[in-house]
């Protein structure tokens, strides 16, 4: 086959995908996360749009029994306050180290953006929401899985207390190790999306994201952000730039 033919085939494939998504979801073509012109990323976004359109209600991730809980390694950042880590950032990591030193008594989760009542929640504040438990499987893109019990508040309950405005569509998260990422309102309202302050019945350990992490049971592990700092509800998709997963080559939507 000549080069010319190969290019032609690829062009046909791209055009086909683009028109397929336009056909299936009229009016959605300028909506949602950017594709950066990448063919694989277009596929991810197609999966996201198709799932949101075709699945009428929240699909639940499988829940397990207590005796199926397995050991779970701590991956990525295991302590944002560790100054010997090459990724350490004083502005965030230094603050985290001081908060940790005081047992996170002064930690607050800021919730702002498209909400009627922006605020800052302590761990004790989050513990006043109905306490939820899920035993679910965590799937890391590096190829391992583990089953753990997560204890916490539903993100839905906390966001509803903050008063989500009708225009709100995305929920953005920032962490003490400089990660920024987002999920859509669908996943934010999901009955298995937690703000977890506990793991396997104990306080959430530092390597797993203390004092509070996000736990998104319906997506790959990297969407479950550890060491939460701030939540911003937005009406539009916000590209987090270099601190976000898209720029690192990971897909924004990683449904499992
Ligand atoms: N803030 C932050 N969140 C993060 C990470 C990280 O390095 N920093 N790693 C992600 C990845 S790739 C995985 S698999 C899980 C790992 O969670 P664990 O360390 O509790 O097993 O957290 C995710 N959330
Ligand atoms: Mo991961």
Coordinates of C-alpha atoms in Angstrom, one line a residue, residues 111-119 121 129 155-165 233:
X111 CA -16.4 24.8 47.6
X112 CA -17.2 27.6 45.3
X113 CA -18.2 28.6 41.7
X114 CA -21.7 27.9 40.5
X115 CA -23.2 27.3 43.9
X116 CA -25.6 29.5 45.9
X117 CA -23.7 29.1 49.2
X118 CA -19.9 28.9 48.7
X119 CA -18.1 27.7 51.8
X121 CA -15.8 22.5 55.2
X129 CA -23.5 14.5 56.3
X155 CA -20.3 14.4 46.9
X156 CA -24.0 14.9 45.9
X157 CA -25.1 15.6 49.5
X158 CA -22.3 18.1 50.0
X159 CA -22.9 19.9 46.7
X160 CA -26.6 20.0 47.2
X161 CA -26.0 21.6 50.6
X162 CA -23.8 24.2 48.8
X163 CA -26.7 24.8 46.4
X164 CA -25.7 23.8 42.9
X165 CA -27.0 26.4 40.4
X233 CA -18.4 24.0 40.2

